[in-house]
Coordinates of C-alpha atoms in Angstrom, one line a residue:
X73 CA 38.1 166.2 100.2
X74 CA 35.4 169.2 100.0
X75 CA 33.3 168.3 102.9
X76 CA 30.3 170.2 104.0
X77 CA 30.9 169.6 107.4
X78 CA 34.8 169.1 107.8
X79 CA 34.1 168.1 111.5
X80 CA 33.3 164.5 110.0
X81 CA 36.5 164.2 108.8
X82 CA 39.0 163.3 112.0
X83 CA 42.1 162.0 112.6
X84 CA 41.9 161.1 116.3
X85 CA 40.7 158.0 118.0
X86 CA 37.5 158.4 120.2
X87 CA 37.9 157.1 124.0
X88 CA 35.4 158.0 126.1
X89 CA 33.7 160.8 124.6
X90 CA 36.8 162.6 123.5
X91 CA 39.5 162.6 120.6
X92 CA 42.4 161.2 121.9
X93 CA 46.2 161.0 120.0
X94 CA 48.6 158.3 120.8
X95 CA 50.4 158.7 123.9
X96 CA 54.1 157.7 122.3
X97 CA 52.5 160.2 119.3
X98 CA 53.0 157.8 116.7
X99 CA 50.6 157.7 114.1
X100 CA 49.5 155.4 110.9
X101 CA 49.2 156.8 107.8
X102 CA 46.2 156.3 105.5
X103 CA 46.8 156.6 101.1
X104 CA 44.0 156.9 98.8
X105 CA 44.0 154.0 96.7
X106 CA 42.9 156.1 93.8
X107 CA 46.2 157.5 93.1
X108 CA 48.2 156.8 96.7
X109 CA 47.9 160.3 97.9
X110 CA 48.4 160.6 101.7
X111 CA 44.5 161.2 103.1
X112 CA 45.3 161.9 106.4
X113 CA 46.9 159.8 109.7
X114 CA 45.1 157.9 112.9
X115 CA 46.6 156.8 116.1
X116 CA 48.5 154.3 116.9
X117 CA 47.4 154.0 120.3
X118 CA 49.0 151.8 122.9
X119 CA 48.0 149.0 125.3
X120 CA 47.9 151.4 127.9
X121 CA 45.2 153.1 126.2
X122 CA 43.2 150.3 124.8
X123 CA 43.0 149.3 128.6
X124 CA 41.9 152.5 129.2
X125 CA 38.8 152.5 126.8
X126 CA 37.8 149.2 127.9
X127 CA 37.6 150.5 131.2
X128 CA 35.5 153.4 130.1
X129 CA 33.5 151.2 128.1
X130 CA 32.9 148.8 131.1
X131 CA 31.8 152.1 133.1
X132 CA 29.6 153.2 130.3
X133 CA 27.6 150.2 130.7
X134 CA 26.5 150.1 133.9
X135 CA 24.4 153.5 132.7
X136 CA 23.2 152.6 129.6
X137 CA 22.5 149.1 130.3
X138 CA 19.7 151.2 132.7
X139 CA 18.3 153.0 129.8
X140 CA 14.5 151.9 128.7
X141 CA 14.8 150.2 125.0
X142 CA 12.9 152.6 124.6
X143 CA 15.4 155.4 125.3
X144 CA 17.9 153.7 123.3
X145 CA 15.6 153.3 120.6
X146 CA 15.3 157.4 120.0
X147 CA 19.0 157.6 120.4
X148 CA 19.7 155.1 117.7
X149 CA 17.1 156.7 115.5
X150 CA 18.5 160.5 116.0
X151 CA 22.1 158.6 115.2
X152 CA 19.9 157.0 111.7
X153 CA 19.0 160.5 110.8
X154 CA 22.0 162.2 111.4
X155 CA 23.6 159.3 109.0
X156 CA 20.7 160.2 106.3
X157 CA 21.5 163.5 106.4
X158 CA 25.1 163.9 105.8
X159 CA 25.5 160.9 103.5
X160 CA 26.8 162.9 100.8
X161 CA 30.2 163.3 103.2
X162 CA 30.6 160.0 104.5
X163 CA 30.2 158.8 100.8
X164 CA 33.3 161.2 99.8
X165 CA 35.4 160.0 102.7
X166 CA 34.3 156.1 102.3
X167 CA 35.0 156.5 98.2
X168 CA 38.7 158.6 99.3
X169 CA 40.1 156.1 101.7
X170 CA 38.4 152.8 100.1
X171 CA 38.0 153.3 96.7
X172 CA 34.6 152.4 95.6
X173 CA 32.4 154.4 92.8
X174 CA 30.7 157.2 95.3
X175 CA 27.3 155.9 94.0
X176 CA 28.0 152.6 95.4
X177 CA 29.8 154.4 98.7
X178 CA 25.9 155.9 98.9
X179 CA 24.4 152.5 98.3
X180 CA 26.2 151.3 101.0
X181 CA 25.5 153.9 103.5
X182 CA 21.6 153.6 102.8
X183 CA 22.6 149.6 103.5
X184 CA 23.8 150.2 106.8
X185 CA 22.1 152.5 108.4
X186 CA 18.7 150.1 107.4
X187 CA 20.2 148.1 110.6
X188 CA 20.4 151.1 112.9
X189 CA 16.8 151.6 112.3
X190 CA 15.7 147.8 112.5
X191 CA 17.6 147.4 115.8
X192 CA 16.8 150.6 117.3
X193 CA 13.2 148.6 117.6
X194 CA 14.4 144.8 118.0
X195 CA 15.2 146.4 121.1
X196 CA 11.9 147.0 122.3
X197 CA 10.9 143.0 121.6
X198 CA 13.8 141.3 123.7
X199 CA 11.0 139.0 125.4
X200 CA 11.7 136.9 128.1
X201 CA 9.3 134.0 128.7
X202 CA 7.2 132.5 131.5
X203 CA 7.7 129.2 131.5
X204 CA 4.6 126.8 132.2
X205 CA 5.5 124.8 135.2
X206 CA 6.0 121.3 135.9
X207 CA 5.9 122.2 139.7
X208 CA 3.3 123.0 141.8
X209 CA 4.3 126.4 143.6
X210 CA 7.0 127.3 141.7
X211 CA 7.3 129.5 138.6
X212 CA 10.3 129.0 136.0
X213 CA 10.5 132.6 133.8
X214 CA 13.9 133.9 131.7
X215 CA 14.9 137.5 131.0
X216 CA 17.2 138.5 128.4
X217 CA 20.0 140.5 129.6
X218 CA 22.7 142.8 127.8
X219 CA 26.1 140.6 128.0
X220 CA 27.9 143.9 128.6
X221 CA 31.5 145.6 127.1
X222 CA 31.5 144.4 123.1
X223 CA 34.2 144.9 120.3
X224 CA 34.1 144.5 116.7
X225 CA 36.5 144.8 114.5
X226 CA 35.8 145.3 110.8
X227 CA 37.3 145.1 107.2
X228 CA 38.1 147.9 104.9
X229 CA 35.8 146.5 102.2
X230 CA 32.7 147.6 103.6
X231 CA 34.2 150.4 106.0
X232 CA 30.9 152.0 107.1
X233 CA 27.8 149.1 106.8
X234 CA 30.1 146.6 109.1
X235 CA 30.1 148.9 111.7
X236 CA 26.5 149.8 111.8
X237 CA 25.4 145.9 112.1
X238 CA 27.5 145.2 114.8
X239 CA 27.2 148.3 116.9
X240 CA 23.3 148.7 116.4
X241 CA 22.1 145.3 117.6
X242 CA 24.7 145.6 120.5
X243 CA 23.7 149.5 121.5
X244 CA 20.4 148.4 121.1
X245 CA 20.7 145.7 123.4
X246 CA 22.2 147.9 126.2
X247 CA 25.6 146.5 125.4
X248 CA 29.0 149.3 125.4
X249 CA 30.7 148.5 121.8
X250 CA 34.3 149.7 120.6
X251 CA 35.6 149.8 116.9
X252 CA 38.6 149.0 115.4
X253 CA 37.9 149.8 111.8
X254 CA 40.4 148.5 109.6
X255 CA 43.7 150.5 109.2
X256 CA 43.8 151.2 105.8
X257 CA 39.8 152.8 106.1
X258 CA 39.6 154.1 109.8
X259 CA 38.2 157.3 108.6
X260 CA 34.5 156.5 107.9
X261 CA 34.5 155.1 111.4
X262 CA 35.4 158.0 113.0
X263 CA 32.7 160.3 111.3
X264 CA 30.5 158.0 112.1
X265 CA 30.8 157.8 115.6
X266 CA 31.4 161.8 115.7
X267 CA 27.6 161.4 114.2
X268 CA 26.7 159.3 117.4
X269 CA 28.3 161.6 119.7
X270 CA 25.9 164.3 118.2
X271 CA 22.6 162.0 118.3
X272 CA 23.4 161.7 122.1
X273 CA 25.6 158.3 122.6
X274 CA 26.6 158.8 126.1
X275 CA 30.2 158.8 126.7
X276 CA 32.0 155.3 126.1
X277 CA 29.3 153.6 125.1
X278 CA 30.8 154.0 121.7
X279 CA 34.5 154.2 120.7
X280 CA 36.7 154.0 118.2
X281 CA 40.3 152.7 118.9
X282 CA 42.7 152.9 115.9
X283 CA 46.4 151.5 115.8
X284 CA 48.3 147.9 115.4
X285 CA 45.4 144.8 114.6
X286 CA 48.5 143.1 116.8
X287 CA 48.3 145.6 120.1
X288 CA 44.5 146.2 120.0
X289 CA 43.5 142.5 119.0
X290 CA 45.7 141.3 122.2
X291 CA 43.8 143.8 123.9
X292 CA 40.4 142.5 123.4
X293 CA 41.5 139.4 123.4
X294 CA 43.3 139.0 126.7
X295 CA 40.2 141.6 128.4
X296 CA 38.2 139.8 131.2
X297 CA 35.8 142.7 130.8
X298 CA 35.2 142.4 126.9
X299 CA 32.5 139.8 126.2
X300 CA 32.1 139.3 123.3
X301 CA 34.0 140.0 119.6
X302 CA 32.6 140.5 116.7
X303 CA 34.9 140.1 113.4
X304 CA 34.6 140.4 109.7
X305 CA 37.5 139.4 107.9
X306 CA 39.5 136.4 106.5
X307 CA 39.1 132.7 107.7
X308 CA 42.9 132.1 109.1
X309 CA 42.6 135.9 111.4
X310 CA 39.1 134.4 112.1
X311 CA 40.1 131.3 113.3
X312 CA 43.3 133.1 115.5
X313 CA 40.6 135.7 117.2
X314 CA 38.3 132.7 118.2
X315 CA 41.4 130.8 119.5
X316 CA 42.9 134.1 121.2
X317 CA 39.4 134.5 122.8
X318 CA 39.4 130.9 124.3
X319 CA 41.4 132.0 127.7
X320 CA 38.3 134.3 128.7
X321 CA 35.3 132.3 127.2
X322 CA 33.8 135.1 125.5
X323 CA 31.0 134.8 123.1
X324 CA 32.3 135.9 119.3
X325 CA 30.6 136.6 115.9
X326 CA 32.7 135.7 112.6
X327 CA 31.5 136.6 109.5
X328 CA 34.3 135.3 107.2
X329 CA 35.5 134.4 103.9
X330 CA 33.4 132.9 101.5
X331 CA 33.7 130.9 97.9
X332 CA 30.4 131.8 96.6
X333 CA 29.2 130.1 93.4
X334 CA 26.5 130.9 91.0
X335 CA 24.6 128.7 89.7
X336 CA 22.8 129.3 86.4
X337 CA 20.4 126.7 84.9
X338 CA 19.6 125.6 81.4
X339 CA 16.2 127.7 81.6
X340 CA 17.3 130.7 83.4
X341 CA 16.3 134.1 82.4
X342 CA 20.1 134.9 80.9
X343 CA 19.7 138.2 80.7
X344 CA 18.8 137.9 83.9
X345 CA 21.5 136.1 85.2
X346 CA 23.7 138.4 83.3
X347 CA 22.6 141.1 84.9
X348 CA 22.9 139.6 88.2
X349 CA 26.8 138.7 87.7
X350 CA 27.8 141.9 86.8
X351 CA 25.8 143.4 90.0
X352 CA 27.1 140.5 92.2
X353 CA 31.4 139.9 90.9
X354 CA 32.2 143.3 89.8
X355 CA 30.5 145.4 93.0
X356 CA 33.3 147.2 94.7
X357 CA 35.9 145.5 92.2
X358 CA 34.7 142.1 93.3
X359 CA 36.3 143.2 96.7
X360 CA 33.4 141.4 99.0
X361 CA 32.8 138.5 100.9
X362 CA 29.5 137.1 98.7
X363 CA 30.3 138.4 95.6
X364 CA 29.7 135.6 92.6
X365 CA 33.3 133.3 93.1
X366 CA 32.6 130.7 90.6
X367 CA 30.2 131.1 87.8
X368 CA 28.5 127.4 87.2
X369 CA 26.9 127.6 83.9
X370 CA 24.9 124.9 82.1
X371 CA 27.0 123.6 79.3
X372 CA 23.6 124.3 76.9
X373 CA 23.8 128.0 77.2
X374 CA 27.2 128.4 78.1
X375 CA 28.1 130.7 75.3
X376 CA 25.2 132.7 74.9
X377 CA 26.1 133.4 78.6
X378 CA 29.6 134.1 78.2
X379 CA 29.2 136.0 75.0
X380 CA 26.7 138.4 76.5
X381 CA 28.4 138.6 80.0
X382 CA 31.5 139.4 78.2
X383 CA 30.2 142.4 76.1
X384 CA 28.5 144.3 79.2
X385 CA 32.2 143.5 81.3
X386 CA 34.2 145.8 78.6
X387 CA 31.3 148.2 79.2
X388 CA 32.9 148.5 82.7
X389 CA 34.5 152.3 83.1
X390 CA 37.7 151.7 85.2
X391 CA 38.8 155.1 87.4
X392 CA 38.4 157.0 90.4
X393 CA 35.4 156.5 92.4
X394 CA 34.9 160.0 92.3
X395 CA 34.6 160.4 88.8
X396 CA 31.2 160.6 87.2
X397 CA 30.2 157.4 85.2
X398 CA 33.1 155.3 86.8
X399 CA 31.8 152.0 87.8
X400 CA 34.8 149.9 89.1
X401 CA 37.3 151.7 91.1
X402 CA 40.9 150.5 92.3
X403 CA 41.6 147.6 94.0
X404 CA 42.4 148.2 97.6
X405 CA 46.6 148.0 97.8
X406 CA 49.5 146.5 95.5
X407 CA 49.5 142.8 97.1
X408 CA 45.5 142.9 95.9
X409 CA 46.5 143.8 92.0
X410 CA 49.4 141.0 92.6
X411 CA 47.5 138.7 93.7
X412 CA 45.1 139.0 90.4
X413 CA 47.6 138.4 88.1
X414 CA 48.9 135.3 89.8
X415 CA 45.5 133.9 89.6
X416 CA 44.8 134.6 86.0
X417 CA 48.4 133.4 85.3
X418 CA 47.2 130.6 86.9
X419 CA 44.3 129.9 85.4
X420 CA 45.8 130.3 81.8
X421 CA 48.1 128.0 82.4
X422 CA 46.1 125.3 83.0
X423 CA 44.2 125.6 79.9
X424 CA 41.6 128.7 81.1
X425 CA 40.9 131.3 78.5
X426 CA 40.0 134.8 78.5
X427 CA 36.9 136.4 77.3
X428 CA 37.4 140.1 78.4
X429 CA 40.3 141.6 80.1
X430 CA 42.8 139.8 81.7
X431 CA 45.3 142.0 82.9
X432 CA 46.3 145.1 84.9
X433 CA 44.6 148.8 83.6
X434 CA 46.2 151.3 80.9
X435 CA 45.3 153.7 83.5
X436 CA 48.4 152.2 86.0
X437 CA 48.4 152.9 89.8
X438 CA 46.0 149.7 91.3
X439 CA 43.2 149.9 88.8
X440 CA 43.0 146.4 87.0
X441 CA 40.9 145.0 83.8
X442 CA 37.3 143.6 84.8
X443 CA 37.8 140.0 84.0
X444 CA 36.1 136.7 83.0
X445 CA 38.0 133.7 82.4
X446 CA 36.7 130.3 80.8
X447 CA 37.3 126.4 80.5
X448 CA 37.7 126.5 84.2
X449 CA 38.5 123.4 86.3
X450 CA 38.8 122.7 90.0
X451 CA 42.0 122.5 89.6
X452 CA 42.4 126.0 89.0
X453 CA 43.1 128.6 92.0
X454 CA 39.8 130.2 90.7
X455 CA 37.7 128.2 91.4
X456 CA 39.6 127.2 95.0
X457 CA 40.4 130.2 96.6
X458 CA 38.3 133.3 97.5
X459 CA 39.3 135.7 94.5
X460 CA 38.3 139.3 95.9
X461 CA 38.8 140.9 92.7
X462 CA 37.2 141.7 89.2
X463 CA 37.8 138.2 87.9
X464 CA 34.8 135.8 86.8
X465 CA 35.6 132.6 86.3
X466 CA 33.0 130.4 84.5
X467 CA 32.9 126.4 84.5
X468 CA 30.3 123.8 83.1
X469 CA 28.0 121.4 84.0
X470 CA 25.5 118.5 82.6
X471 CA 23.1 117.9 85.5
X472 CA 22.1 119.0 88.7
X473 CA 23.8 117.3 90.5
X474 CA 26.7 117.9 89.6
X475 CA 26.0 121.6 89.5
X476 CA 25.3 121.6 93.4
X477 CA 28.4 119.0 93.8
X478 CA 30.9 121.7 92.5
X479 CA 29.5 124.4 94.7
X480 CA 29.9 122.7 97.9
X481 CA 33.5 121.6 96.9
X482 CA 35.1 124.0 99.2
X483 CA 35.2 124.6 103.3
X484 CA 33.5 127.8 102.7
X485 CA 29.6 128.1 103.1
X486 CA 28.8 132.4 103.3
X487 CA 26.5 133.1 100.2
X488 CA 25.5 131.3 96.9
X489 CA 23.2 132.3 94.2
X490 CA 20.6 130.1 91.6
X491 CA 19.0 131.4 88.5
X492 CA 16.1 129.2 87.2
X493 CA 12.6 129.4 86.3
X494 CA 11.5 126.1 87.9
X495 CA 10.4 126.4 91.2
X496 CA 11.7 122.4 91.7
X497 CA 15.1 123.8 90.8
X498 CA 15.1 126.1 92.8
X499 CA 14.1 124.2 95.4
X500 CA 16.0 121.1 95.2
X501 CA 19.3 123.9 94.8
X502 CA 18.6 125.8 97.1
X503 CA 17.9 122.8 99.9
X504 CA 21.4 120.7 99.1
X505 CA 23.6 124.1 98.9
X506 CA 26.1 124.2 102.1
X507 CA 26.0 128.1 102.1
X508 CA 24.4 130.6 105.1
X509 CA 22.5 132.4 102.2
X510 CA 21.0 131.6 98.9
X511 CA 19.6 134.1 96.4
X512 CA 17.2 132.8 93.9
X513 CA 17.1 134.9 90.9
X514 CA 18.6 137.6 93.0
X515 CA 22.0 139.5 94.2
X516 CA 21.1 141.7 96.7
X517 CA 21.2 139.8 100.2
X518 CA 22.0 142.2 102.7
X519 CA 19.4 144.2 104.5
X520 CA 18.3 145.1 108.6
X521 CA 15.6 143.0 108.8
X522 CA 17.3 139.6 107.3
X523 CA 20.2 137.2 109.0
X524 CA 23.1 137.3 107.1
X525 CA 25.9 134.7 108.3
X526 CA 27.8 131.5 106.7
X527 CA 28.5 128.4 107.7
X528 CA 31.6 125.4 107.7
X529 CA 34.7 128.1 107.8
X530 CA 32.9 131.2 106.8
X531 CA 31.7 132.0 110.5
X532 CA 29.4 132.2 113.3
X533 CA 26.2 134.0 114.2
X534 CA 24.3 136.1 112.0
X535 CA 24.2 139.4 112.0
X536 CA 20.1 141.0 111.1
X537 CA 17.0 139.7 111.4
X538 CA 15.7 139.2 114.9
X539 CA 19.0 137.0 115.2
X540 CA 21.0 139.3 115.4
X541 CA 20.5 141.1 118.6
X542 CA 20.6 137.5 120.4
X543 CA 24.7 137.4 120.3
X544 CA 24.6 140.2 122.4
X545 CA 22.2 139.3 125.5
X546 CA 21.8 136.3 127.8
X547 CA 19.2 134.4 128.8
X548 CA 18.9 134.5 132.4
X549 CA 16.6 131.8 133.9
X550 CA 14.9 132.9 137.1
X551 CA 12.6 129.9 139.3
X552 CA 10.5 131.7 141.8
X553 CA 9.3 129.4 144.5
X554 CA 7.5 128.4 147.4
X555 CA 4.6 130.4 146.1
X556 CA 1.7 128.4 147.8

């Protein structure tokens, strides 16, 4: 990588205010997906030490829990610019270790930080309440308070805006937060916290801890001090964490897996909705949480739909992220490109057909052919199972019913989409649809100032919006009495 700043780029973990190696010196390994060069290594760091940032962590608080909101307000904001400001790096590590075009690496940096800069006032307007009595002489008020030592731990899909949703509501809130990025992207992670260190993040109150997800998870897990988690990630680790985190009652955020279907109706704008596909499936290789799962397409404009969705997905240039003019990059490891061809293999075998691509690049290595299958049925793994990849799978309907039937067919509920011109459509849709989020003529969901969460198995809390800080105070209810 040709970094401006080459001090972003680390390859230690971050306890305490300091870059730390593994004690036993054992390190994991990080590839490029691009073309499975060796990037650079992390720690593997061992109980032992995990212990030992928690502890930090836990001393951290009990100073910047006694910072104004104020105070922590500036900090975050110097942490915002600093982010602004060398974006260009960050984007060049994030597109090296992820894989992702390096204008959408950009897109997503300007993404997260828009929640370092929404939280770093949500801070300021953590109101308590005085509470109109039903006593004479007594006076019931609450005050919210900081819950104390957080963790999140986030996926390799979205390596940098994960991190800055989770850690700005929490620093915000006067909570200490450490990071366990995912191991196959740590490196984003660590410049950005390197970045916080600079804007003036006291010591602990922000750490990164890389090694085993077994080790460090246990860790957390186990940690009377730690209260709270916050995960992104798949359903089945979700559900472990939440059962792992049973013993010590902590509070947890799970933003998980999702099924999202698109619905397009017989007088959508299909240009539009076209347009909105391509933005929505084929971002980041289809490699994200609410990307379009299941196209549901009115069987009276199906193939004006499909024949125009088609032509713009062979448009697609497949290559590295760093190239100019590359709009889908690799797909993240082998099992991911695997995993693609069982689906289509699936799918064609139960009476599915292709309208573009199908199959794995010219180009080798983990780049695969943007896809869109059609004559899908729920029978299909397609239309079951949480794709994360470049394949668009497209199935009919007659009415509307029907339309909103087969997009709550599944236990997921994270985002959904509805293209229509009628505003009772859209209503109706948009009212009966199971799903944390709903864009209506729209793709892009995901902002600071919005909550952004699922429901049924695709999590727990939101994260944005004003909701978002509330996961990481409590509400402490005070009675003042015998005040005649």
């Amino acid at each position: 990588m040709k970094l401006k700043d080459m001090n972003l780029f680390r390859q230690q973990a971050f306890i305490s205010g300091q870059w730390v190696d593994a004690s036993s010196k054992r390190t994991l390994t990080v590839n490029n997906p691009a073309d499975d060069t060796r990037i650079g290594t992390v720690p593997a760091l061992d109980a032992a030490q995990i212990k030992q940032a928690i502890q930090s962590a836990h001393e951290a608080f009990l100073l910047w829990r006694e910072y104004t909101p104020l105070e922590r307000g500036n900090i975050l904001r110097r942490w915002q610019a600093l982010i602004e400001e060398n974006s260009d790096d960050i984007a060049a590590i994030m597109t090296t270790e992820q894989g992702k075009p390096l204008t959408e690496a950009k897109g997503e940096i300007a993404g997260g930080n828009s929640y370092i800069g929404w939280f770093a006032e949500e801070g300021r307007r953590l109101y308590g309440e005085i509470i109109p009595s039903p006593w004479p002489g007594k006076q019931p008020l609450t005050m919210k308070q900081p819950i104390g030592v957080t963790a999140a731990i986030t996926p390799w899909n979205f390596p940098m805006s994960m991190i800055t949703r989770k850690a700005a509501p929490a620093l915000a809130a006067g909570c200490t937060m450490l990071i366990k990025p995912a191991s196959k992207t740590p490196f984003s992670a660590l410049a950005l916290v390197e970045l916080a260190s600079r804007a003036g993040v006291p010591a602990g109150v922000l750490s990164v801890i890389t090694g085993d997800s077994s080790v460090i998870g246990t860790e957390l897990c186990n940690s009377d001090i730690v209260r709270k988690i916050s995960f992104t990630g798949s359903t089945a680790v979700g559900k472990r964490l939440i059962a792992a985190c049973a013993g010590t009652v902590k509070k947890v955020s799970m933003e998980l897996g999702g099924n999202a279907p698109f619905i397009i109706c017989p007088d959508a704008d299909i240009d539009l909705a076209v347009d909105g596909t391509l933005k929505s499936k084929f971002r980041n290789a289809g490699q994200t949480c609410i990307c379009a799962n299941r196209i549901i397409v009115h069987e009276s404009i199906h193939d004006t739909y499909v024949a125009r969705l088609a032509e713009h997905v062979r448009e697609i240039k497949v290559g590295n992220g760093m190239d100019a003019g590359v709009t889908q990059g690799p797909l993240i490891d082998r099992k991911a490109k695997e995993s693609m061809e069982d689906f289509i293999a699936d799918a064609l075998s139960k009476g599915a057909c292709l309208a573009a691509g199908g199959k794995a690049s010219d180009l080798g290595g983990l780049y695969f052919e943007p896809t869109v299958l059609t004559g899908i049925t729920t029978q299909m793994r397609v239309f079951r199972e949480e794709i994360f990849g470049p394949i668009c799978p497209v199935i009919t309907y007659n009415e509307e019913k029907e339309a909103v039937a087969l997009a709550n067919d599944t236990e997921y509920g994270l985002a959904s989409y509805v293209f229509t011109k009628d505003i009772g459509s859209f209503y109706r849709i948009a009212s009966a649809l199971e799903y944390g989020l709903v864009g209506v003529n729209e793709v892009g969901l995901a902002t600071g100032e919005v909550p952004f969460g699922g429901v049924k198995e695709s999590g727990l809390g939101r994260e944005g919006g004003r909701q978002g800080i509330e996961d990481y105070v409590e509400t402490k209810y005070i009675l003042l009495g015998n005040l005649h």
